Short mmCIF file of C-alpha atoms in Angstrom, two decimals:
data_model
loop_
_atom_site.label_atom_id
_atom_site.label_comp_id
_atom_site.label_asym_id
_atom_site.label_seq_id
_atom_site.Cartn_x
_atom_site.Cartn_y
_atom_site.Cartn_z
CA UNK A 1 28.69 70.91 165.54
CA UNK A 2 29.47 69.55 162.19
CA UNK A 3 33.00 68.53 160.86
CA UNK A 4 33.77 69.78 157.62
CA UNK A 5 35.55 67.76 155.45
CA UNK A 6 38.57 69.00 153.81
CA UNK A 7 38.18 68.55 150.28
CA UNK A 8 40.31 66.18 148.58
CA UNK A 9 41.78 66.81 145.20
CA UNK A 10 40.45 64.38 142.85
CA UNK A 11 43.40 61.51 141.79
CA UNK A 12 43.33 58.93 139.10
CA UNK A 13 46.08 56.40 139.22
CA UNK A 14 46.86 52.81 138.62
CA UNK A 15 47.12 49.62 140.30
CA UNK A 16 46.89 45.75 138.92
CA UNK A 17 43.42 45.72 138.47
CA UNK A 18 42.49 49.45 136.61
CA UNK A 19 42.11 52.89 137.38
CA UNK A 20 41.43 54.43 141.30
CA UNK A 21 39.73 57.17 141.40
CA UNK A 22 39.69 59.28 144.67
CA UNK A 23 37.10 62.53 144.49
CA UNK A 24 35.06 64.03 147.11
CA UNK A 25 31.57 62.62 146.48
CA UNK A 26 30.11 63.96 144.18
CA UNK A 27 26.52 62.61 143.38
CA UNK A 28 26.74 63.04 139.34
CA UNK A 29 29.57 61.31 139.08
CA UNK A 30 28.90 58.56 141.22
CA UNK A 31 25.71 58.69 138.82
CA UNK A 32 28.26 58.18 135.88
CA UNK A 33 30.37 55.50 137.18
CA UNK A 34 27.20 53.59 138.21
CA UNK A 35 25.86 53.86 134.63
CA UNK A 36 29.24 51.54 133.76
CA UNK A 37 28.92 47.79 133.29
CA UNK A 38 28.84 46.62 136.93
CA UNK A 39 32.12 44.29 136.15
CA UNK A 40 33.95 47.36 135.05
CA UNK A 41 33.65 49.16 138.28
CA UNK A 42 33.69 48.35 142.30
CA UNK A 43 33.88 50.43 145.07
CA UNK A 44 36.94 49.02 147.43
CA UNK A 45 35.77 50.90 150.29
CA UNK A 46 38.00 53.94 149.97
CA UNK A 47 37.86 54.69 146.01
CA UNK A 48 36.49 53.59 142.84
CA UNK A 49 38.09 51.15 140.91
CA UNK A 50 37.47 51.26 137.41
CA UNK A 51 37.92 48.98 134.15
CA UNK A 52 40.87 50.85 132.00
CA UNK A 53 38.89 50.77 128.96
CA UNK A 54 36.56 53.27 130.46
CA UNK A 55 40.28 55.79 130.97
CA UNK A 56 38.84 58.71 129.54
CA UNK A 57 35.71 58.90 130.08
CA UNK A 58 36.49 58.75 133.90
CA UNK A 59 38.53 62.09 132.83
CA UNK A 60 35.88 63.63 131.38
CA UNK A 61 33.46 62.96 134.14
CA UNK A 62 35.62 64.33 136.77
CA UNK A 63 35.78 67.49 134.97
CA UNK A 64 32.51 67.83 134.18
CA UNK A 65 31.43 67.45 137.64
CA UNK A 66 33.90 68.38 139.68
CA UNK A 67 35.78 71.25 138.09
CA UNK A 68 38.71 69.37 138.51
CA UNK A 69 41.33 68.04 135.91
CA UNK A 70 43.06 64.19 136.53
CA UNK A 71 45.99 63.06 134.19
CA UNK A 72 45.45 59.73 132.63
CA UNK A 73 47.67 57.09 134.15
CA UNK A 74 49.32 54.23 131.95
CA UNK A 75 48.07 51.14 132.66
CA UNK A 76 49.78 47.82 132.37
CA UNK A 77 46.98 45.68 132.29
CA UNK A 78 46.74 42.04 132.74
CA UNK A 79 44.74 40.56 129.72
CA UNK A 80 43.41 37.50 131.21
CA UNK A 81 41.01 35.57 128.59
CA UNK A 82 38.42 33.19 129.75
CA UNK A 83 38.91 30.98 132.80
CA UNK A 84 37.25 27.68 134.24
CA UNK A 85 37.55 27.14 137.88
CA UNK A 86 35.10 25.93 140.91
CA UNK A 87 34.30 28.32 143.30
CA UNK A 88 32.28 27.93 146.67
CA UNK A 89 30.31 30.66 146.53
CA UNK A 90 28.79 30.85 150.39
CA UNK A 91 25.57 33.24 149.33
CA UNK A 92 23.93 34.59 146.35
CA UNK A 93 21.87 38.10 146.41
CA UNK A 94 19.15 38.77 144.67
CA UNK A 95 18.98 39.92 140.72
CA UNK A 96 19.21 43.59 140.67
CA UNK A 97 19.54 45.55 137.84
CA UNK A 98 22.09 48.01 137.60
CA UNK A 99 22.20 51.75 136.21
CA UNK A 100 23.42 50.21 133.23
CA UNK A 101 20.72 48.43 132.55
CA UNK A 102 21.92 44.77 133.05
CA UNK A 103 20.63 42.54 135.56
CA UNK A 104 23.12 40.64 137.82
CA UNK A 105 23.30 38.72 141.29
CA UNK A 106 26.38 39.11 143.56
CA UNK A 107 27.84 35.73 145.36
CA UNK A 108 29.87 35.95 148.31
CA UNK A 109 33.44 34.00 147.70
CA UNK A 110 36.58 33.97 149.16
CA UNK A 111 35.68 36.43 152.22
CA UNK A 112 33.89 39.05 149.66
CA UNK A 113 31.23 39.46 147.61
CA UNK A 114 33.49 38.10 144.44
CA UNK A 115 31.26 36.72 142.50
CA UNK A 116 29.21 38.37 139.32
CA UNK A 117 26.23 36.59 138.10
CA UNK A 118 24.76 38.08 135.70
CA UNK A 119 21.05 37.01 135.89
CA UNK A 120 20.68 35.21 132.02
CA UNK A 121 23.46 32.98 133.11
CA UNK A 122 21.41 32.09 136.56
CA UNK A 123 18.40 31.79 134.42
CA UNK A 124 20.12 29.27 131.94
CA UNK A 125 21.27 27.51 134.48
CA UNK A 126 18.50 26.88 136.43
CA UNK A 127 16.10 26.23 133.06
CA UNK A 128 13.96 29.50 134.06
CA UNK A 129 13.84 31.45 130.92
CA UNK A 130 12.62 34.62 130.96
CA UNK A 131 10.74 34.53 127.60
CA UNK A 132 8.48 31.69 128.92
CA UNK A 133 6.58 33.42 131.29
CA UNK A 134 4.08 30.15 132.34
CA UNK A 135 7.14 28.15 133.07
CA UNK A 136 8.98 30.94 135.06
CA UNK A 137 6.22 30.39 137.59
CA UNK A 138 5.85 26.61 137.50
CA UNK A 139 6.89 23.56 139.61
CA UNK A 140 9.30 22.75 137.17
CA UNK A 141 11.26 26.35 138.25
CA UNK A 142 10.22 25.85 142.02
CA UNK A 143 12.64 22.15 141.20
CA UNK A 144 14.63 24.19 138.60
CA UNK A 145 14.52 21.33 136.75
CA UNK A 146 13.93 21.20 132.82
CA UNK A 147 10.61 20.54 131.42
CA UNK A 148 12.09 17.36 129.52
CA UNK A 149 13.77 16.04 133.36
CA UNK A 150 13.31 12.45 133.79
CA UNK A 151 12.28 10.87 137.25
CA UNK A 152 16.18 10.34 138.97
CA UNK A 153 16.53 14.39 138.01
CA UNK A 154 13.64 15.36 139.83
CA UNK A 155 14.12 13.12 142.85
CA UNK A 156 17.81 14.69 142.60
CA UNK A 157 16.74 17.71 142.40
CA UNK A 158 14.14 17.48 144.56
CA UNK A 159 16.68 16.41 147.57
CA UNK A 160 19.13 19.22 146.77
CA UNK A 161 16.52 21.58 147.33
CA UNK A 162 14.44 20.43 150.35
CA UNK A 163 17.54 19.90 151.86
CA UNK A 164 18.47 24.16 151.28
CA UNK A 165 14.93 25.17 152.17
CA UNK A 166 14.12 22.93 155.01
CA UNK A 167 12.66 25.59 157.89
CA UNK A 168 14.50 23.69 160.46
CA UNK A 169 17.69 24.70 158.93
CA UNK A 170 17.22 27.41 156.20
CA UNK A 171 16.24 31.17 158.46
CA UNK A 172 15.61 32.52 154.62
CA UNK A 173 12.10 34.33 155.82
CA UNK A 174 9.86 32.45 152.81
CA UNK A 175 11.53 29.14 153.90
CA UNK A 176 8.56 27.56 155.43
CA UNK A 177 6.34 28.42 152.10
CA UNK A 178 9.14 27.16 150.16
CA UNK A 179 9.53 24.07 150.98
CA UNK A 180 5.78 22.93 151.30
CA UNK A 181 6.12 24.17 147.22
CA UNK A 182 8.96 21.97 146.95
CA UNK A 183 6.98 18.94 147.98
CA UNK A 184 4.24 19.82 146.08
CA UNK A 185 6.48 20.61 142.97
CA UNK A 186 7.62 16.94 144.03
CA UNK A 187 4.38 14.95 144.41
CA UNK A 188 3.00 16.11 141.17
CA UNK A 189 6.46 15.94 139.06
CA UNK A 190 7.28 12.36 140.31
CA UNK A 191 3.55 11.06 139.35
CA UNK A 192 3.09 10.43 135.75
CA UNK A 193 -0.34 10.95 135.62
CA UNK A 194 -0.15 14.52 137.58
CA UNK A 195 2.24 15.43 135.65
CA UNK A 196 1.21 14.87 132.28
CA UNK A 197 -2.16 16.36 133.47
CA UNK A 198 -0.28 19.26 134.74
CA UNK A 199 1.82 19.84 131.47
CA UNK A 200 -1.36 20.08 129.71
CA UNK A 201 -2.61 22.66 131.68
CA UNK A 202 0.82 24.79 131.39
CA UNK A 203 0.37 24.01 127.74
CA UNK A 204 -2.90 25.40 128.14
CA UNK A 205 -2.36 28.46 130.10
CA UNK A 206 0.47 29.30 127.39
CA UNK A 207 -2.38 30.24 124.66
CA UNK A 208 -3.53 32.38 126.98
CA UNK A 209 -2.79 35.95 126.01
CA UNK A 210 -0.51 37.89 128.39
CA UNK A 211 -1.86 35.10 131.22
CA UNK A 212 -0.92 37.29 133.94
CA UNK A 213 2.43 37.16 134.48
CA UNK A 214 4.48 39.99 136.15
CA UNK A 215 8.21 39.95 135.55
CA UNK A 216 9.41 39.78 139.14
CA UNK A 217 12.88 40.44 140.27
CA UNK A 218 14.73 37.32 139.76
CA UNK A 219 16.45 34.97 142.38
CA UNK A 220 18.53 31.84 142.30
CA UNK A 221 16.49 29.38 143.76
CA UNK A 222 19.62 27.86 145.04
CA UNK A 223 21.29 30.46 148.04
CA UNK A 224 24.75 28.56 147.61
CA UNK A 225 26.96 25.87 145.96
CA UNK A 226 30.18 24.24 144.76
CA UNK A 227 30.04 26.09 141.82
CA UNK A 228 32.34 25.35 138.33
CA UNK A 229 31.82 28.31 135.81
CA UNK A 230 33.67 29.83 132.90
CA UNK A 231 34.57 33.36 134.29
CA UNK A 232 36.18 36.64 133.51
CA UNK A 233 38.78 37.95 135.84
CA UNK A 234 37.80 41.47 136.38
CA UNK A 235 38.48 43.83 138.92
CA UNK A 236 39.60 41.38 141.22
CA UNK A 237 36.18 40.03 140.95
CA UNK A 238 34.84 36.96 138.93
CA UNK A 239 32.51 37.55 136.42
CA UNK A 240 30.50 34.56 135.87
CA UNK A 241 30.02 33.99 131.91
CA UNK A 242 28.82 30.39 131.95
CA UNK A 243 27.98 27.63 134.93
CA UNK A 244 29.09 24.32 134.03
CA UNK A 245 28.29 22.27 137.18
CA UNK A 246 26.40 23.16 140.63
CA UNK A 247 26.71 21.05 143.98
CA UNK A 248 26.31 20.94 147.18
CA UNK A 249 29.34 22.62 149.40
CA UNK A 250 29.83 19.45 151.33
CA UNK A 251 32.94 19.37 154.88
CA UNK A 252 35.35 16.66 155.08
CA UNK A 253 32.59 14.25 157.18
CA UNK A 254 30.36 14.56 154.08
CA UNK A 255 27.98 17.56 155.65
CA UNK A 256 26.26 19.95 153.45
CA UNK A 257 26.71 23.50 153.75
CA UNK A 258 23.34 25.57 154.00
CA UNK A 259 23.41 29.75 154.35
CA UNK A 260 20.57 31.32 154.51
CA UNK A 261 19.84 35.15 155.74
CA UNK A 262 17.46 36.05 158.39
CA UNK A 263 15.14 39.06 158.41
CA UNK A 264 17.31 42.00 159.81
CA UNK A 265 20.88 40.21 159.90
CA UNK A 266 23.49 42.03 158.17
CA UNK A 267 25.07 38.74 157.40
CA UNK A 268 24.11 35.59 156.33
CA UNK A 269 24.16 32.36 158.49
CA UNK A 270 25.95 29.08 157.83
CA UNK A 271 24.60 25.57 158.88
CA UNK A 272 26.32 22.69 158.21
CA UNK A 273 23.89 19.43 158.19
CA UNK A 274 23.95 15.73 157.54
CA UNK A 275 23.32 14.06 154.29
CA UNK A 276 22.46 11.42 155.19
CA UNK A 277 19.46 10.82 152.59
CA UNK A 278 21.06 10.67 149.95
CA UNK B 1 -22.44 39.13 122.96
CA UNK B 2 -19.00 38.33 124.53
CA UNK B 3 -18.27 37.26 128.03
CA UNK B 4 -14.86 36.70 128.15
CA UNK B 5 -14.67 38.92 131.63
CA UNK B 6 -17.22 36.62 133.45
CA UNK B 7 -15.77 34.17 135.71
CA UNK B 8 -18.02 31.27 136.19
CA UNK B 9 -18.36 29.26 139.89
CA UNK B 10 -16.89 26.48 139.79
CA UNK B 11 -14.59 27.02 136.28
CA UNK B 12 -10.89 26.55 136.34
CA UNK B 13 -10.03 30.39 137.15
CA UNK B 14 -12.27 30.07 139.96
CA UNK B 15 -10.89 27.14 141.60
CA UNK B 16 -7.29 28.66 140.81
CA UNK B 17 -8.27 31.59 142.27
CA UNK B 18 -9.83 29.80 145.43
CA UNK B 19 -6.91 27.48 146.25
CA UNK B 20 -4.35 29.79 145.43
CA UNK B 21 -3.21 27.49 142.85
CA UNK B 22 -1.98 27.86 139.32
CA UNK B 23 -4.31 27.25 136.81
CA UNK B 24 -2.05 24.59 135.51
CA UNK B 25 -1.73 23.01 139.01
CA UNK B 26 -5.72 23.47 139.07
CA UNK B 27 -5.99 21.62 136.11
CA UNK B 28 -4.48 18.60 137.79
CA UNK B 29 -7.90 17.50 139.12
CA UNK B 30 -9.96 18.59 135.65
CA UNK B 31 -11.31 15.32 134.05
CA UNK B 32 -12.69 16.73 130.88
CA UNK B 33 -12.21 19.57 128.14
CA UNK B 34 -15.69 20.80 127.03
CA UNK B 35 -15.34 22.14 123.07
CA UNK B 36 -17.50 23.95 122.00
CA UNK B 37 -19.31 25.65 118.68
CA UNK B 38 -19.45 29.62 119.24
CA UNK B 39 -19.61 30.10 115.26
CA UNK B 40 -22.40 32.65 113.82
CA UNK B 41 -25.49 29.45 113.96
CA UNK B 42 -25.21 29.48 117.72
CA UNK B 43 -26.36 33.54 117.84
CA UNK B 44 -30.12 31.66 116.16
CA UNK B 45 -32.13 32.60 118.83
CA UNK B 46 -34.78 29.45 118.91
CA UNK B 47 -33.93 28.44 121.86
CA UNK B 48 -35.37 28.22 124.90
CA UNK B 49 -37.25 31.66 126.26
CA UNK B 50 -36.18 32.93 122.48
CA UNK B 51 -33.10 33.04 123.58
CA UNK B 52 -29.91 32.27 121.48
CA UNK B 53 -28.23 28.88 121.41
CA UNK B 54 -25.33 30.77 122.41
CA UNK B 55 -26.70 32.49 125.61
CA UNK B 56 -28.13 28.92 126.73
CA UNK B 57 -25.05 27.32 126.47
CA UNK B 58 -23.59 29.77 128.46
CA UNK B 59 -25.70 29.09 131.34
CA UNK B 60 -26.21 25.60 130.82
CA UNK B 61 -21.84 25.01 131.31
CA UNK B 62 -22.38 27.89 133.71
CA UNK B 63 -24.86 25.32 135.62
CA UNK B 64 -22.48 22.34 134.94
CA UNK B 65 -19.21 24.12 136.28
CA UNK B 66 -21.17 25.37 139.45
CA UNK B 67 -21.87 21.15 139.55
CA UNK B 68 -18.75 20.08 139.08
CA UNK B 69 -16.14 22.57 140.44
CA UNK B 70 -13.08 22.67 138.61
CA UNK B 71 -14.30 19.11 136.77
CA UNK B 72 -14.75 21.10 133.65
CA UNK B 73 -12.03 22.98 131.28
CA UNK B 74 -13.43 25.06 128.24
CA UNK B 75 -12.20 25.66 124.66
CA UNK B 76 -14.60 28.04 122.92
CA UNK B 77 -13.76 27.71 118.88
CA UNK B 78 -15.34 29.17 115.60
CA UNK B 79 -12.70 29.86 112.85
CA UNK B 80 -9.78 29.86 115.96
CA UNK B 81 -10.28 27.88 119.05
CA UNK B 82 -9.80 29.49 122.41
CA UNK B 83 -9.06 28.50 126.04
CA UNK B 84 -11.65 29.98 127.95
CA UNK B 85 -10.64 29.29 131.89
CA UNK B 86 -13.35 31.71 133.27
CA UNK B 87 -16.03 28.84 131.91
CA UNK B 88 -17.56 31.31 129.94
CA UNK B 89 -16.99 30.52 126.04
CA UNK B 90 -16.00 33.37 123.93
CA UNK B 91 -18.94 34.08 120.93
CA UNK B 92 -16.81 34.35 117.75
CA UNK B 93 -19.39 34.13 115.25
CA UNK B 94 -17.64 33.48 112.27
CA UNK B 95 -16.93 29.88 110.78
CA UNK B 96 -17.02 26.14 112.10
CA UNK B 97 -13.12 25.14 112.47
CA UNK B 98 -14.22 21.66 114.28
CA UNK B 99 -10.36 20.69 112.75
CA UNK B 100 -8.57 23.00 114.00
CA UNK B 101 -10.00 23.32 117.64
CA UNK B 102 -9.32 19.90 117.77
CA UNK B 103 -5.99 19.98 117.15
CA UNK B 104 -5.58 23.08 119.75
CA UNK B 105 -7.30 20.44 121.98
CA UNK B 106 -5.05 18.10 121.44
CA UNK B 107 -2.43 19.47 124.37
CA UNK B 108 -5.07 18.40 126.88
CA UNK B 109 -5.26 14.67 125.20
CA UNK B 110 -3.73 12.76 128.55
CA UNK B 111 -4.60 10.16 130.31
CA UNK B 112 -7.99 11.30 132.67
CA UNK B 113 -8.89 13.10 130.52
CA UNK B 114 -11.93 12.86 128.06
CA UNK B 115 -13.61 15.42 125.50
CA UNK B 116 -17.47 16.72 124.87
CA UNK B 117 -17.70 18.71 121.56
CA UNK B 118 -20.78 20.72 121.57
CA UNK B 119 -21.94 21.46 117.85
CA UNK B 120 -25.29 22.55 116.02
CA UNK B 121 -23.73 21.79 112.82
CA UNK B 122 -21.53 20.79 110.35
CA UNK B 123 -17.95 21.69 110.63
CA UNK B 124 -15.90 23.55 107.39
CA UNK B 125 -14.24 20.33 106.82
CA UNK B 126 -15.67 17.51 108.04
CA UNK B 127 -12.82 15.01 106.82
CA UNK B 128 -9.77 17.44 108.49
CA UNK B 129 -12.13 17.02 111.48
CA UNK B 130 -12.40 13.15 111.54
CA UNK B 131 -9.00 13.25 110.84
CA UNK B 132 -8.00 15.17 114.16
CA UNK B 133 -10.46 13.32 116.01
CA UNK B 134 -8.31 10.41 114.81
CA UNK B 135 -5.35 11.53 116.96
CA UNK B 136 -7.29 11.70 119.93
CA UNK B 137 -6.34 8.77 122.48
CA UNK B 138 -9.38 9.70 124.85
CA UNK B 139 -12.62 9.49 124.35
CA UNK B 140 -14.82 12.13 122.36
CA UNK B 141 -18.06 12.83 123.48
CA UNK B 142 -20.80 14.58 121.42
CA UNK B 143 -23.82 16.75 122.33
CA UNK B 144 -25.94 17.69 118.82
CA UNK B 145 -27.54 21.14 119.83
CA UNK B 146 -28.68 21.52 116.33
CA UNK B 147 -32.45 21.07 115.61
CA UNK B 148 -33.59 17.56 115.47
CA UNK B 149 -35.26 18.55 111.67
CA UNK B 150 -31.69 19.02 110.78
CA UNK B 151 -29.78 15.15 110.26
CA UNK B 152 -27.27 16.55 108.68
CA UNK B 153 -24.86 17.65 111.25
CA UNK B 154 -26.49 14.99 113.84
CA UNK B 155 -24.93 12.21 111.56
CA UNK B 156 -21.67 13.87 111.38
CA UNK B 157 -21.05 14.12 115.11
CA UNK B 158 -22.33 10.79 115.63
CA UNK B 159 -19.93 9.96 113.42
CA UNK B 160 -17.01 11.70 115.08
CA UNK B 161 -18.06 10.48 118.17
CA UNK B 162 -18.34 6.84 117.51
CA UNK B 163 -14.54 6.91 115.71
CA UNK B 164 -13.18 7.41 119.09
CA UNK B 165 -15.48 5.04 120.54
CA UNK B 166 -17.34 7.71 122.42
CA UNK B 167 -21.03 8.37 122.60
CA UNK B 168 -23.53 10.73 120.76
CA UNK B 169 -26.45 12.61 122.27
CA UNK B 170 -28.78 15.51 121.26
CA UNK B 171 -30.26 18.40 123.20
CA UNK B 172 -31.88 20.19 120.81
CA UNK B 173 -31.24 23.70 120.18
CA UNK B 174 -29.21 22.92 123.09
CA UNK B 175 -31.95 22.85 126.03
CA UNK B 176 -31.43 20.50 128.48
CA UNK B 177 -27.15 20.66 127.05
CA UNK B 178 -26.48 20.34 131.15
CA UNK B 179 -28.47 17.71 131.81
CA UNK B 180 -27.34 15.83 128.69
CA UNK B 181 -23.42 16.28 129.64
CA UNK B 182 -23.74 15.32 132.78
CA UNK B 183 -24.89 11.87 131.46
CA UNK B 184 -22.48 11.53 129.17
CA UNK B 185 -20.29 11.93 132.22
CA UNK B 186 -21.64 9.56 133.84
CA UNK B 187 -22.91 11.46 136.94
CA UNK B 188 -26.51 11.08 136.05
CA UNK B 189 -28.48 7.84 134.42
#
């Protein structure tokens, strides 16, 4: 036999952070809210809670699809500008892009998934533009080091991520593939003569018409880190406007931290190992 | 006329393809950048079988890349260059831009890496070509596959040739172009 629900009248009010909504659900309108910037909106579980600006449209959605009339609350919203801060953000999602069209990566912080990165700032971080479709694919992005990186860059770099994708450590299910393309990014970067051989040949493949490349869904190629950004405060998440440093979440006894998710896990795993290569 | 579609044994795409490698990764273990002349004198068909000088280069790099798997890189030019990573150079049939496909070349000027330019004639400027050849820091290599009865654009690529210190050879209307590369690589006395 099957419960119904009694229906709930819809409510807006107001907290600290923006609007809650509380409705029934109602597919549209979740359709609506979904099409808002993905920083101006979060689901806390229970209700919707929604970026102020956005007031009366949230009004007029509810009425439009749910027959019902809400009262706009008054809102005494914090303004917070621009903030700089480090954050150890444990895991970062995939790129997805969202009903409104943007494209952003969720980091787990602080117990939560906290964290907003949208996916130009992990891409301008990490040197992979996404107008330079040869390099997006190259074993400069497998380091995510710059084209111009000297050799004490790429070794760093080079470290920093064997040490994330190691198999023996890192349950991510590509890990194993990974990392042989890490050494092999390595080998060739850290040899001149490879590597001016192989910027030739990127140089080369870049006259090359359309040269194959599918846009795929974009990841950081780092799963965690001691991260300082610029940020905006919204919705009691952070939404990450520009990273300014990224290292390695390292314990009192100097171990790094490495997460990685396993096939079929609903949560990602933490290993803590020694640096002691460094 | 145009093959762009045909990948050859042996040519960059191929290996790529094979390894499961990039092409720029692939390109790693190339050791030389074939150039060569598609303009409208390579569709004179007087050469070998009556065949164009086109259509026997084509199998004669064909032949080479089959040789020398993923040994070879070509740039196919006439009035624009092109990189041609199948191994099959595109026919363009229009003008003889020696300049400016060696100037497109010029990316690929690293160390391990030499050049063969493959001409039956003059280019439209021969000075803007000298000039780019000037740049070069590897060898250039020449193959003539004009007609011997024709000095003209013999001298010239001799000339090019010898300003980087490379070597000049003929293989008129361009029979016997694979066997004449491969000496200039040095594979074959």
């Amino acid at each position: 036999m099957r419960l119904r629900r009694e229906h709930r009248p819809a409510s807006l009010t107001a907290d600290g952070n923006g609007l809650v909504l509380v409705t029934d659900y109602n597919q549209g309108l979740v359709s609506w809210i979904k099409s808002l910037p993905v920083s101006d909106r979060k689901w806390n579980g229970t209700a919707w809670v929604i970026h102020p600006k956005h007031g009366p449209g949230v009004v007029n959605a509810v009425k439009q699809h749910m027959w019902e009339t809400v009262t706009l609350p008054v809102v005494t919203q914090q303004v917070s500008g621009p903030q700089t801060g480090t954050l150890d953000v444990l895991y970062i999602g995939t790129c997805k892009e969202q009903p409104s069209g943007e494209s952003v990566a969720f980091g787990w912080s602080g117990e939560a998934w906290s964290v907003i990165f949208p996916e130009a700032v992990l891409r301008s971080w990490f040197h992979i533009a996404d107008n330079d479709p040869t390099f997006a694919e190259s074993l400069y992005a497998v380091l995510a080091v710059e084209r111009t990186a000297n050799p004490e860059q790429i070794k760093k770099a080079y470290r920093m991520m064997s040490r994330q994708w190691h198999p023996d450590v890192c349950a991510e299910p590509d890990a194993n593939e990974k990392f042989i393309r890490i050494g092999k990014a390595y080998d060739v970067l850290s040899d001149t003569n490879q590597r001016d051989k192989y910027d030739a040949g990127l140089a080369l493949s870049a006259t090359m018409e359309g040269n194959g490349y599918k846009r795929v869904t974009f990841r950081s190629p780092v799963r965690c880190g001691r991260i300082t950004a610029e940020y905006l405060q919204k919705l009691s998440r952070k939404e990450v406007t520009k990273i300014v440093s990224w290292g390695d979440i390292k314990d009192g006894t100097g171990r790094v931290l490495v997460t990685s998710w396993r096939m079929g896990d609903k949560h990602f795993t933490e290993r803590w190992i020694e640096a002691n290569n460094e | 006329m145009s093959n762009s579609l045909t990948i050859v044994n042996g040519s960059l795409l191929d290996m790529s393809a094979q390894n499961r490698k990039s092409l720029a990764e692939t390109f790693i273990g190339c050791d030389c950048v074939i150039i060569v002349d598609t303009s409208r004198s390579m569709d004179e068909k007087d050469s070998r079988g009556g065949l164009s000088r086109y259509e026997v280069a084509r199998q004669e790099l064909a032949s080479l890349q089959k040789t020398l798997p993923g040994k070879l890189a070509v740039i196919s030019f006439s009035t624009d260059p092109m990189f041609c990573p199948g191994g099959t150079p595109q026919y363009f049939g229009a003008s003889t831009n020696l300049a400016k496909a060696l100037e497109f070349a010029k990316i690929a000027d690293v160390a391990g890496i030499r050049f063969i330019v493959i001409s039956d004639g003059e280019p439209d400027s021969a000075e803007a070509a000298l000039n780019a050849a000037s740049k070069f820091r590897g060898k250039i290599d020449v193959v003539y596959v004009g007609p011997e009865s024709r000095p003209t654009g013999r001298d010239f690529l001799a000339r090019l040739a010898a300003q980087s210190g490379g070597t000049s050879v003929t293989a008129d209307r361009v029979m016997e172009l694979a066997e004449k590369t491969l000496m200039l690589l040095g594979t074959r006395q």
